[in-house]
Each structure stands twice: as C-alpha cells, then as structure tokens.
Tab-separated table of C-alpha atoms in Angstrom:
chain	number	residue	atom	x	y	z
A	112	MET	CA	-153.413	24.575	168.620
A	113	PHE	CA	-151.001	21.746	169.379
A	114	ASP	CA	-152.085	19.919	166.241
A	115	ASN	CA	-151.031	22.951	164.185
A	116	VAL	CA	-147.599	22.990	165.819
A	117	ILE	CA	-147.105	19.266	165.185
A	118	ASN	CA	-148.207	19.583	161.562
A	119	SER	CA	-145.764	22.438	161.085
A	120	ILE	CA	-142.918	20.314	162.439
A	121	GLY	CA	-143.932	17.323	160.310
A	122	ALA	CA	-144.038	19.395	157.117
A	123	GLY	CA	-140.217	19.515	157.016
A	124	SER	CA	-139.703	15.798	156.916
A	125	GLY	CA	-140.380	15.425	153.145
A	126	ILE	CA	-137.542	17.662	151.824
A	127	ASN	CA	-135.794	16.278	148.623
A	128	SER	CA	-132.333	17.362	149.713
A	129	SER	CA	-130.587	15.747	146.695
A	130	GLN	CA	-132.622	17.775	144.193
A	131	LEU	CA	-132.197	20.896	146.294
A	132	VAL	CA	-128.407	20.467	146.326
A	133	SER	CA	-128.342	20.001	142.543
A	134	ASP	CA	-130.479	23.106	142.035
A	135	LEU	CA	-128.285	25.208	144.306
A	136	VAL	CA	-125.068	24.030	142.584
A	137	ALA	CA	-126.600	24.704	139.158
A	138	ALA	CA	-127.651	28.165	140.274
A	139	SER	CA	-124.135	28.873	141.505
A	140	THR	CA	-122.202	27.548	138.457
A	141	GLY	CA	-124.732	27.671	135.608
A	142	VAL	CA	-124.378	31.355	134.752
A	143	LYS	CA	-120.599	31.158	134.836
A	144	LEU	CA	-120.538	28.040	132.636
A	145	ASN	CA	-123.013	29.536	130.160
A	146	GLN	CA	-120.854	32.641	129.823
A	147	LEU	CA	-117.778	30.441	129.418
A	148	ASN	CA	-119.496	28.335	126.754
A	149	GLN	CA	-120.340	31.479	124.809
A	150	ARG	CA	-116.696	32.595	124.975
A	151	ALA	CA	-115.538	29.140	123.911
A	152	GLN	CA	-117.938	29.107	120.950
A	153	LEU	CA	-116.784	32.548	119.826
A	154	ASN	CA	-113.118	31.592	120.200
A	155	SER	CA	-113.693	28.358	118.298
A	156	SER	CA	-115.284	30.280	115.418
A	157	ARG	CA	-112.286	32.645	115.412
A	158	ILE	CA	-109.849	29.717	115.328
A	159	SER	CA	-111.737	28.217	112.380
A	160	ALA	CA	-111.864	31.562	110.581
A	161	MET	CA	-108.146	32.161	111.161
A	162	ALA	CA	-107.284	28.702	109.819
A	163	ALA	CA	-109.508	29.356	106.797
A	164	THR	CA	-107.738	32.689	106.224
A	165	ALA	CA	-104.313	31.051	106.323
A	166	SER	CA	-105.480	28.304	103.966
A	167	ALA	CA	-107.092	30.771	101.551
A	168	LEU	CA	-103.927	32.886	101.457
A	169	ALA	CA	-101.727	29.842	100.760
A	170	THR	CA	-104.148	28.559	98.103
A	171	PHE	CA	-104.213	31.960	96.418
A	172	ALA	CA	-100.396	32.190	96.386
A	173	ASP	CA	-100.114	28.633	94.994
A	174	ALA	CA	-102.690	29.338	92.292
A	175	VAL	CA	-100.821	32.435	91.143
A	176	LYS	CA	-97.543	30.501	91.140
A	177	GLU	CA	-99.135	27.706	89.111
A	178	THR	CA	-100.433	30.207	86.557
A	179	LEU	CA	-97.018	31.827	86.337
A	180	ASN	CA	-94.998	28.619	86.175
A	181	GLY	CA	-94.249	29.143	82.501
A	182	GLN	CA	-96.596	26.439	81.361
A	183	GLY	CA	-99.507	28.792	81.888
A	184	PHE	CA	-98.231	30.786	78.938
A	185	VAL	CA	-97.965	27.875	76.509
A	186	GLY	CA	-99.788	24.822	77.919
A	187	GLU	CA	-98.287	21.351	77.526
A	188	LEU	CA	-95.362	21.189	75.093
A	189	LEU	CA	-95.817	19.166	71.933
A	190	SER	CA	-93.325	17.695	69.485
A	191	SER	CA	-94.418	17.025	65.928
A	192	ARG	CA	-91.854	14.178	65.782
A	193	THR	CA	-92.020	12.298	69.071
A	194	ASP	CA	-89.780	9.621	67.571
A	195	LEU	CA	-86.960	12.180	67.330
A	196	ALA	CA	-87.425	14.371	70.444
A	197	ASN	CA	-89.770	15.335	73.269
A	198	ALA	CA	-89.936	18.603	75.208
A	199	THR	CA	-90.830	19.637	78.756
A	200	VAL	CA	-91.006	22.961	80.591
A	201	LEU	CA	-88.073	23.513	82.934
A	202	GLU	CA	-89.158	23.887	86.548
A	203	GLY	CA	-89.595	27.531	87.489
A	204	ALA	CA	-88.953	28.703	83.917
A	205	ARG	CA	-91.100	30.357	81.283
A	206	PRO	CA	-90.781	29.010	77.715
A	207	GLU	CA	-89.944	31.578	75.079
A	208	GLY	CA	-89.431	31.484	71.337
A	209	LEU	CA	-92.204	28.962	70.642
A	210	PRO	CA	-93.065	27.501	68.274
A	211	ALA	CA	-89.509	26.515	67.348
A	212	SER	CA	-88.166	24.519	64.405
A	213	VAL	CA	-85.777	21.732	65.470
A	214	GLU	CA	-83.547	19.325	63.554
A	215	VAL	CA	-81.638	16.516	65.277
A	216	VAL	CA	-78.419	16.116	63.298
A	217	GLN	CA	-76.692	13.789	65.767
A	218	THR	CA	-77.520	12.317	69.156
A	219	ALA	CA	-74.976	12.151	71.957
A	220	SER	CA	-73.476	8.789	72.846
A	221	ALA	CA	-71.191	7.441	75.543
A	222	GLN	CA	-67.870	5.655	75.060
A	223	ARG	CA	-68.100	1.919	75.822
A	224	GLU	CA	-65.283	-0.623	76.073
A	225	MET	CA	-65.678	-4.383	76.531
A	226	THR	CA	-63.312	-7.124	77.790
A	227	ASP	CA	-62.832	-10.586	76.320
A	228	ILE	CA	-65.244	-13.325	77.373
A	229	PHE	CA	-64.505	-15.275	80.567
A	230	ALA	CA	-66.128	-18.537	81.598
A	231	SER	CA	-67.827	-16.814	84.550
A	232	ALA	CA	-67.813	-13.518	86.454
A	233	SER	CA	-65.996	-15.200	89.344
A	234	ASP	CA	-63.067	-16.631	87.353
A	235	PRO	CA	-59.613	-15.064	88.014
A	236	ILE	CA	-58.610	-12.373	85.518
A	237	GLY	CA	-55.085	-11.706	86.837
A	238	GLU	CA	-53.804	-9.219	89.405
A	239	ARG	CA	-53.116	-5.810	87.903
A	240	THR	CA	-53.682	-2.047	88.180
A	241	LEU	CA	-55.949	-0.282	85.728
A	242	THR	CA	-55.612	3.490	85.432
A	243	ILE	CA	-58.685	5.297	84.073
A	244	THR	CA	-57.904	8.760	82.697
A	245	ASN	CA	-60.479	11.311	81.631
A	246	SER	CA	-61.195	15.004	81.995
A	247	GLY	CA	-61.681	14.510	85.734
A	248	GLY	CA	-58.167	13.129	86.292
A	249	SER	CA	-56.539	9.717	86.724
A	250	PHE	CA	-58.045	6.951	88.854
A	251	ASP	CA	-56.234	3.725	89.810
A	252	VAL	CA	-58.259	0.519	90.126
A	253	VAL	CA	-56.278	-2.239	91.852
A	254	ILE	CA	-57.010	-5.933	91.300
A	255	ASP	CA	-55.347	-8.199	93.888
A	256	ASN	CA	-56.070	-11.531	95.537
A	257	THR	CA	-59.155	-10.054	97.258
A	258	ASN	CA	-61.009	-9.092	94.082
A	259	ASN	CA	-59.371	-11.068	91.291
A	260	SER	CA	-62.429	-11.567	89.065
A	261	LEU	CA	-64.730	-9.710	86.712
A	262	ALA	CA	-67.129	-9.211	89.630
A	263	GLY	CA	-64.327	-7.778	91.769
A	264	LEU	CA	-63.163	-5.503	88.952
A	265	LYS	CA	-66.734	-4.277	88.414
A	266	ASP	CA	-67.116	-3.336	92.080
A	267	ALA	CA	-63.711	-1.628	92.176
A	268	ILE	CA	-64.475	0.486	89.086
A	269	ASN	CA	-67.890	1.529	90.388
A	270	ALA	CA	-66.283	2.556	93.681
A	271	SER	CA	-63.536	4.607	92.001
A	272	ASN	CA	-65.664	7.761	91.409
A	273	SER	CA	-63.965	8.098	88.065
A	274	GLY	CA	-67.166	8.817	86.131
A	275	VAL	CA	-66.836	5.426	84.437
A	276	THR	CA	-69.211	2.650	85.437
A	277	ALA	CA	-68.947	-1.094	84.854
A	278	SER	CA	-71.457	-3.869	84.350
A	279	ILE	CA	-71.244	-7.584	83.583
A	280	LEU	CA	-73.074	-9.092	80.633
A	281	THR	CA	-73.558	-12.865	80.570
A	282	ASP	CA	-74.827	-15.228	77.887
A	283	ASN	CA	-74.230	-18.812	76.737
A	284	ALA	CA	-70.658	-17.966	75.761
A	285	GLY	CA	-69.715	-16.607	79.212
A	286	ALA	CA	-69.262	-13.257	80.975
A	287	ARG	CA	-67.675	-10.028	79.847
A	288	LEU	CA	-67.213	-6.638	81.523
A	289	VAL	CA	-68.427	-3.409	79.884
A	290	PHE	CA	-66.921	-0.014	80.808
A	291	GLU	CA	-69.217	2.948	80.109
A	292	ALA	CA	-68.841	6.707	80.560
A	293	GLN	CA	-71.438	9.445	80.471
A	294	GLU	CA	-72.582	10.885	77.148
A	295	GLY	CA	-70.438	13.378	75.266
A	296	THR	CA	-66.889	13.687	74.030
A	297	GLU	CA	-65.767	15.516	77.159
A	298	ASN	CA	-66.450	12.318	79.107
A	299	SER	CA	-64.294	10.014	76.932
A	300	PHE	CA	-61.617	8.011	78.737
A	301	THR	CA	-58.548	5.851	78.312
A	302	ILE	CA	-57.503	2.757	80.282
A	303	ALA	CA	-53.852	1.910	80.955
A	304	GLN	CA	-52.895	-1.439	82.482
A	305	GLY	CA	-49.875	-2.319	84.608
A	306	GLY	CA	-48.700	-5.373	86.520
A	307	ALA	CA	-47.321	-8.852	85.962
A	308	SER	CA	-50.539	-10.294	84.507
A	309	PRO	CA	-51.173	-10.130	80.776
A	310	ALA	CA	-53.251	-7.107	79.815
A	311	LEU	CA	-56.973	-7.489	79.383
A	312	ASN	CA	-58.052	-7.195	75.785
A	313	LEU	CA	-60.488	-4.274	75.448
A	314	SER	CA	-62.695	-3.690	72.430
A	315	ASN	CA	-64.327	-0.355	71.688
A	316	ILE	CA	-68.032	-0.875	71.061
A	317	ALA	CA	-69.178	2.766	71.121
A	318	THR	CA	-67.394	6.075	70.587
A	319	ALA	CA	-68.200	9.170	72.591
A	320	GLN	CA	-69.890	11.909	70.636
A	321	ASP	CA	-71.852	15.088	71.328
A	322	SER	CA	-75.393	15.852	70.257
A	323	ILE	CA	-75.874	18.303	67.426
A	324	ILE	CA	-79.173	20.041	66.783
A	325	ARG	CA	-80.375	22.983	64.763
A	326	VAL	CA	-82.979	25.287	66.330
A	327	ASP	CA	-84.484	27.771	63.890
A	328	GLY	CA	-81.424	27.214	61.703
A	329	ILE	CA	-78.833	27.748	64.457
A	330	GLU	CA	-76.542	24.757	65.083
A	331	LEU	CA	-75.927	23.864	68.738
A	332	THR	CA	-73.644	21.206	70.255
A	333	ASN	CA	-74.193	19.625	73.687
A	334	SER	CA	-72.647	16.796	75.677
A	335	SER	CA	-76.012	15.201	76.458
A	336	ASN	CA	-79.253	14.195	74.821
A	337	ALA	CA	-81.038	16.201	77.543
A	338	VAL	CA	-80.596	19.658	76.032
A	339	THR	CA	-81.377	22.854	77.932
A	340	GLY	CA	-80.687	26.357	76.676
A	341	ALA	CA	-81.496	25.689	73.061
A	342	ILE	CA	-85.048	26.973	73.625
A	343	PRO	CA	-85.406	29.245	76.691
A	344	GLY	CA	-87.344	27.525	79.475
A	345	VAL	CA	-87.487	24.189	77.634
A	346	GLN	CA	-85.641	20.888	77.976
A	347	LEU	CA	-85.353	18.796	74.823
A	348	SER	CA	-84.965	15.035	75.164
A	349	LEU	CA	-83.286	13.774	71.983
A	350	LEU	CA	-84.269	10.250	70.969
A	351	ALA	CA	-82.913	9.748	67.445
A	352	ALA	CA	-81.155	11.647	64.683
A	353	GLU	CA	-82.509	12.345	61.224
A	354	PRO	CA	-80.429	14.996	59.481
A	355	GLY	CA	-82.475	17.213	57.210
A	356	ALA	CA	-85.793	16.455	58.950
A	357	SER	CA	-87.158	19.544	60.723
A	358	PHE	CA	-90.029	19.350	63.204
A	359	THR	CA	-91.812	21.749	65.529
A	360	ILE	CA	-91.841	22.207	69.305
A	361	SER	CA	-94.900	24.192	70.406
A	362	GLY	CA	-97.506	24.596	73.145
A	363	ASP	CA	-100.849	22.815	73.001
A	364	SER	CA	-102.813	25.987	73.761
A	365	GLU	CA	-102.782	29.628	72.872
A	366	PRO	CA	-100.328	31.523	75.042
A	367	LEU	CA	-101.922	33.204	78.052
A	368	ASP	CA	-101.921	36.871	77.128
A	369	VAL	CA	-100.963	39.481	79.693
A	370	ARG	CA	-104.433	41.033	79.852
A	371	SER	CA	-106.011	37.656	80.628
A	372	LEU	CA	-103.355	36.987	83.236
A	373	VAL	CA	-103.903	40.335	84.983
A	374	THR	CA	-107.687	39.904	84.832
A	375	GLU	CA	-107.514	36.384	86.311
A	376	PHE	CA	-105.246	37.606	89.089
A	377	VAL	CA	-107.535	40.520	89.990
A	378	THR	CA	-110.598	38.241	90.025
A	379	ALA	CA	-108.905	35.703	92.313
A	380	TYR	CA	-107.534	38.442	94.574
A	381	ASN	CA	-110.972	40.034	94.925
A	382	GLU	CA	-112.490	36.708	95.987
A	383	LEU	CA	-109.845	36.401	98.701
A	384	ARG	CA	-110.262	40.019	99.813
A	385	SER	CA	-114.072	39.780	99.896
A	386	SER	CA	-113.900	36.750	102.175
A	387	LEU	CA	-111.484	38.647	104.439
A	388	ASN	CA	-113.827	41.640	104.474
A	389	ASP	CA	-116.707	39.389	105.557
A	390	ALA	CA	-114.609	37.728	108.261
A	391	THR	CA	-113.519	41.087	109.700
A	392	ALA	CA	-116.816	43.008	109.333
A	393	PRO	CA	-117.287	45.143	112.493
A	394	GLY	CA	-120.996	44.424	113.100
A	395	LEU	CA	-122.607	47.861	113.097
A	396	ALA	CA	-126.205	48.939	113.772
A	397	GLY	CA	-127.115	45.739	115.562
A	398	ALA	CA	-125.791	43.450	112.844
A	399	SER	CA	-123.533	40.608	113.916
A	400	GLY	CA	-119.866	41.129	113.033
A	401	GLY	CA	-117.500	38.689	111.369
A	402	PRO	CA	-115.649	36.118	113.491
A	403	LEU	CA	-112.371	38.020	113.070
A	404	ALA	CA	-113.759	41.491	113.725
A	405	GLY	CA	-111.073	43.469	115.539
A	406	ASP	CA	-108.498	40.663	115.328
A	407	ARG	CA	-105.064	42.214	114.837
A	408	GLY	CA	-103.750	39.159	112.982
A	409	ALA	CA	-106.481	39.484	110.347
A	410	ARG	CA	-105.861	43.235	110.154
A	411	GLU	CA	-102.181	42.553	109.428
A	412	VAL	CA	-103.116	40.152	106.603
A	413	ILE	CA	-105.287	42.866	105.059
A	414	ARG	CA	-102.578	45.498	105.546
A	415	LYS	CA	-99.926	43.450	103.777
A	416	LEU	CA	-102.222	42.468	100.910
A	417	SER	CA	-103.211	46.107	100.482
A	418	GLN	CA	-99.561	46.943	99.755
A	419	LEU	CA	-99.364	44.484	96.858
A	420	THR	CA	-100.163	46.944	94.061
A	421	SER	CA	-97.286	49.206	95.156
A	422	THR	CA	-94.796	46.408	95.905
A	423	PRO	CA	-91.872	46.388	93.418
A	424	LEU	CA	-91.952	43.174	91.365
A	425	ALA	CA	-88.982	44.109	89.183
A	426	ASP	CA	-85.876	46.195	89.823
A	427	ASN	CA	-85.674	47.862	86.419
A	428	GLY	CA	-87.687	48.790	83.356
A	429	ASP	CA	-90.719	50.986	82.729
A	430	PHE	CA	-93.026	48.658	84.692
A	431	ARG	CA	-92.080	47.680	88.231
A	432	THR	CA	-95.395	47.485	90.120
A	433	LEU	CA	-98.970	46.451	89.404
A	434	ALA	CA	-99.960	50.094	89.802
A	435	ASP	CA	-97.658	50.914	86.862
A	436	ILE	CA	-99.888	48.863	84.539
A	437	GLY	CA	-103.210	50.183	85.850
A	438	VAL	CA	-104.106	47.841	88.729
A	439	ARG	CA	-105.485	49.964	91.563
A	440	THR	CA	-106.960	49.415	95.024
A	441	GLU	CA	-110.555	50.447	95.716
A	442	SER	CA	-111.889	51.785	99.038
A	443	ASN	CA	-113.068	48.316	100.148
A	444	GLY	CA	-109.642	46.826	99.449
A	445	THR	CA	-110.565	45.001	96.250
A	446	LEU	CA	-108.662	45.611	93.018
A	447	SER	CA	-109.790	47.061	89.727
A	448	ILE	CA	-108.112	47.560	86.349
A	449	ASP	CA	-107.693	50.889	84.618
A	450	ASP	CA	-108.196	49.571	81.077
A	451	THR	CA	-106.848	52.714	79.420
A	452	ARG	CA	-103.603	52.550	81.381
A	453	LEU	CA	-103.229	48.781	80.876
A	454	ASP	CA	-103.829	49.107	77.116
A	455	ALA	CA	-101.180	51.813	76.884
A	456	ALA	CA	-98.684	49.697	78.831
A	457	LEU	CA	-99.360	46.648	76.643
A	458	GLU	CA	-98.913	48.658	73.504
A	459	LEU	CA	-95.655	50.096	74.805
A	460	ASP	CA	-94.032	46.791	75.817
A	461	SER	CA	-96.104	43.704	76.646
A	462	GLY	CA	-92.922	41.625	76.938
A	463	ALA	CA	-91.621	43.858	79.724
A	464	ILE	CA	-94.888	43.367	81.624
A	465	LYS	CA	-94.535	39.590	81.309
A	466	LEU	CA	-91.015	39.794	82.674
A	467	MET	CA	-92.227	41.951	85.550
A	468	LEU	CA	-94.920	39.421	86.444
A	469	GLU	CA	-92.628	36.432	85.918
A	470	PRO	CA	-88.913	37.315	85.709
A	471	ALA	CA	-86.629	35.104	83.669
A	472	ILE	CA	-84.195	35.198	86.605
A	473	VAL	CA	-85.632	35.631	90.093
A	474	THR	CA	-83.606	37.659	92.596
A	475	GLU	CA	-84.339	39.359	95.920
A	476	THR	CA	-85.206	42.569	94.085
A	477	ASN	CA	-86.663	40.916	90.991
A	478	THR	CA	-89.289	38.663	92.566
A	479	GLY	CA	-92.185	38.758	90.156
A	480	LEU	CA	-95.799	38.442	91.273
A	481	SER	CA	-95.616	34.941	92.751
A	482	GLY	CA	-92.403	35.850	94.576
A	483	ALA	CA	-94.058	38.899	96.140
A	484	LEU	CA	-96.997	36.767	97.261
A	485	ASP	CA	-94.630	34.158	98.678
A	486	THR	CA	-92.908	36.886	100.685
A	487	ILE	CA	-96.249	38.087	102.082
A	488	SER	CA	-97.457	34.566	102.851
A	489	SER	CA	-94.182	33.557	104.500
A	490	SER	CA	-93.967	36.708	106.608
A	491	LEU	CA	-97.515	36.140	107.876
A	492	GLN	CA	-97.197	32.423	108.536
A	493	ASP	CA	-93.693	31.993	109.951
A	494	GLU	CA	-93.393	31.504	113.715
A	495	ASN	CA	-93.238	35.253	114.375
A	496	GLY	CA	-95.788	36.188	111.720
A	497	ALA	CA	-99.196	37.724	112.347
A	498	LEU	CA	-101.161	34.591	111.453
A	499	ALA	CA	-98.998	32.320	113.574
A	500	GLN	CA	-99.137	34.758	116.485
A	501	ALA	CA	-102.911	35.097	116.161
A	502	GLN	CA	-103.313	31.316	116.101
A	503	GLU	CA	-101.091	31.050	119.172
A	504	ARG	CA	-103.117	33.730	120.943
A	505	LEU	CA	-106.430	32.022	120.155
A	506	ASP	CA	-105.041	28.674	121.302
A	507	ALA	CA	-103.972	30.311	124.576
A	508	ILE	CA	-107.509	31.676	125.046
A	509	ARG	CA	-108.930	28.219	124.414
A	510	GLU	CA	-106.623	26.716	127.035
A	511	SER	CA	-107.551	29.498	129.486
A	512	ILE	CA	-111.252	28.807	128.932
A	513	GLU	CA	-110.739	25.104	129.585
A	514	GLU	CA	-108.777	25.863	132.734
A	515	ARG	CA	-111.556	28.194	133.917
A	516	ARG	CA	-114.149	25.508	133.127
A	517	VAL	CA	-112.269	22.998	135.264
A	518	LYS	CA	-112.015	25.546	138.076
A	519	ILE	CA	-115.763	26.312	138.003
A	520	ASN	CA	-116.604	22.604	137.979
A	521	ASP	CA	-114.232	22.066	140.918
A	522	GLU	CA	-115.920	24.919	142.787
A	523	GLY	CA	-119.293	23.315	142.047
A	524	ASP	CA	-118.052	19.961	143.355
A	525	ARG	CA	-116.844	21.591	146.568
A	526	LEU	CA	-120.169	23.436	146.976
A	527	ARG	CA	-122.060	20.186	146.354
A	528	GLU	CA	-119.977	18.428	148.995
A	529	GLN	CA	-120.565	21.295	151.467
A	530	LEU	CA	-124.327	21.379	150.840
A	531	GLN	CA	-124.605	17.618	151.083
A	532	GLY	CA	-122.928	17.829	154.492
A	533	THR	CA	-125.239	20.632	155.568
A	534	PHE	CA	-128.365	18.814	154.449
A	535	ALA	CA	-127.160	15.579	156.008
A	536	GLY	CA	-127.009	17.454	159.320
A	537	LEU	CA	-130.452	18.851	158.631
A	538	GLU	CA	-131.775	15.358	158.018
A	539	ARG	CA	-130.374	14.269	161.350
A	540	GLN	CA	-132.085	17.215	163.034
A	541	LEU	CA	-135.312	16.344	161.280
A	542	SER	CA	-135.028	12.780	162.507
A	543	VAL	CA	-134.757	14.104	166.064
A	544	LEU	CA	-137.731	16.375	165.455
A	545	ARG	CA	-139.717	13.484	164.028
A	546	ALA	CA	-138.942	11.432	167.140
A	547	THR	CA	-139.969	14.366	169.327
A	548	GLN	CA	-143.109	14.784	167.262
A	549	SER	CA	-144.029	11.175	167.789
A	550	TYR	CA	-143.469	11.486	171.513
A	551	VAL	CA	-145.543	14.658	171.765
A	552	GLN	CA	-148.339	13.074	169.757
A	553	GLN	CA	-148.391	10.153	172.153
A	554	GLN	CA	-148.539	12.477	175.151
A	555	PHE	CA	-151.390	14.508	173.683
A	556	ALA	CA	-153.193	11.317	172.824
A	557	SER	CA	-152.964	10.190	176.455
A	558	PHE	CA	-154.290	13.583	177.595
A	559	ASP	CA	-157.269	13.158	175.304
A	560	ASP	CA	-157.946	9.673	176.702
A	561	ASN	CA	-158.115	11.138	180.167
C-alpha cells in the first residue's frame, strides 16, 4: 500500500516542463497565427494582382498611344535623296500627304562677319562700343580696359542675348573673331562701332538667306533648314540644294488602315479585359475566386473601361465614339466589331474615323483614343484614384496584419514567461516531494528491518 503511494509521488518527478510550456504556448497562439498567415497570404496575392492590373492598364494605354503616334500609319520615313534632305515624324503628330515630291531650291544660311587677324586672342583690340541691330532690337557691347581683347569681345557678345554669337578661329596667321546669327534673312544684323579706337574691319563671309523648297509643286520659304508645315506631321531637314531635282518622302511600310487599327485595338483590349475578369471572378459553386473578387478598386477599373465605347473621342463630325463605327461591348465586358456598321462608316468617310481616333489637334473635347485612355488611366492611378486607394487600403491591411502578428507573439511570450514561472514553482514542489519521498522510504525501510 505504501509502496503504491510512494510510486505515485515519484511518477511526477520526470515531467519535461520545457516541452510542455512550448506545447501550451503553441496551442494558445498557433491557431491565431495560422489564421493570420492565411489572411496575409490572401492580402499579398491581392496586392500583387492590383499591381499587375495597374501595370497592364498602363501598358495597354502606352501600346495604343504608340500605335497612334503617327508613325504607326506610315512606318519610318524615307528620303529618296538623303544627300539633299531627311525626314522625321513630329512628336505627337500624324503624317499626311505621303508620299510627297520635294525639291530643294535653296538652303537657308546664316549671316557671318569676320574681323581682321590679330596676333593672338588676348592682344588689345581697342576700347569701343559695338551696337548690334537686328529684328530683335539694338544691343550695345562695350569693350573697356577689363575686356580689351578678342577673347573679351567674344564673351561680351555671347552674353548680350542679341541672337548673334561669336567664336574665335586661330591658325598659323593668328586669331580672328567670327560673328554669326541664326539661319534666315529675318535674323540678319548690322554692327555699328563707336569710340576713340579705330573701327574693327569686318568682312562678310556669308549672307543670310531663307530656304526655298517645292512640295508637290508648291513653293515654300522658311527661315531654317529644319522645315515643319510643308508636309503635315513631318519635319524636313534640308542638307543641300539642287534646283530641278525632285525626290520623294514616303513611309517604309504600308499605311496602317483603319480596319486593322480598330481590330488591333479590340484584340488588345479583350486581352486586358479577360485578365481583369479572371482576377475578379467571384468563385461560385465551390470554385476558388480571383484574387480581386469583390475588390471595389478593381470594379472601378472595369466600370471605367466599360464606358470606353461610349466616350466621346471627337467633338464634331459623323463619328465621335467607338460605338459610332460599330465597336460594341459584350455581356462579359469584352469588345466586338459590327463589320457591317464599320464597313459602312469606312465607305462614308475613313479619313474622319482616323481623325476621331487620332485628332490632328488634341483638345479637352477632342482627345482621340489614346487621350481617352490616358484620362481613364490617370483618373484611376492618381492619389485619389481607385487603384491608388485600393493599393493604400491593401497596404493598410498588410500593416494591420503585421501589427496583429507582433501582438500575438508578444502574448505568447508573456504566456511562456508565466508558464515557466508556474512550472518552476512546480519543480520546487516536486523537489520537496522527492525529499519527503526519500525520507518516507527510509522510515519504511527501518520498519521492515525491525
């Protein structure tokens, strides 16, 4: 009987209190942390999906803009006489009237005047006042004892903001100063000299003249060799004149026709919309939903994109919206083309459709397709937009989850500390019981001996 009591007391002495504390803490915090980890994983997938949505929207808008940048209609511009002129597409413009026949009758040149030769750029040239007069007004350049040299005169002219620049040319004979204006007759100038010093001798080495070109037989005069306006949407860079020699400016590819443009846009839009549909799928009948299911930011993206076919792209004309040319929205949000309606619109006025998609002059009410997409993208992604707000909301959830994780871990640490104290007291009690056990065993042993 007593042996059974002693054995029962001794059975408690082998408790692994450290493992027991760890198990109790894990039981207390494990469920909470597992639930938190699931929330964190879901929120992380939503953050990634939202970032992907914003990126896809921006990429789509950029791709449309690139297609409609004017070059998409003609490709790279080519000149059949690259020794006479080159051509580039003006930024944000759409080339028209290509191919065009061009003749460079005369290139523009700038007026240039040169001084006599001096031994060096630092030699005195005499104190004086030079007055430069041109279409911009009169500009005085003063030479005194602080800048009495070709180098000083050069610096004073370049600081005068007169539109005339100066440079020093040096060779074995010495240094001379060259005055030069911008190209064109309107930039010609005169130089008057006053003061006690003898006047500088100036020699004219180039006369100002305008460029003259003929485009499709029409003669045009410009002040520069960089000519814009002669061919809509194109800048010509004139290199040399050869009167009587006509050459061609054209695109290196067939112009992108309106039907191809509309078809490419619808295809790209449908790829974007399909990815949004997948991301926002509600998860019915036991199927898992998309990461952005129910997210109001994603819903706002879809809502704004759904309005695109009815958004005015032009403020006048027979065609103002995509719906006007047969682009319609299906029940799943993707777009389709009514070929009969598009064919009729193209036959009526394909040029007007081009101008609707890409206006020659962009205004607030004449935005074109890329402008409308920019408006949608900007409204969604600015600091008060749906995408930015959704990203901010998801970031706040992530921070809240991390704060809750820290709190649960702190609670676990406090519980661990409490249990360790409790079991330390238990160990002390067990030590007392073990001592008592030993004493009792000794007493029973002595009883047995007797």
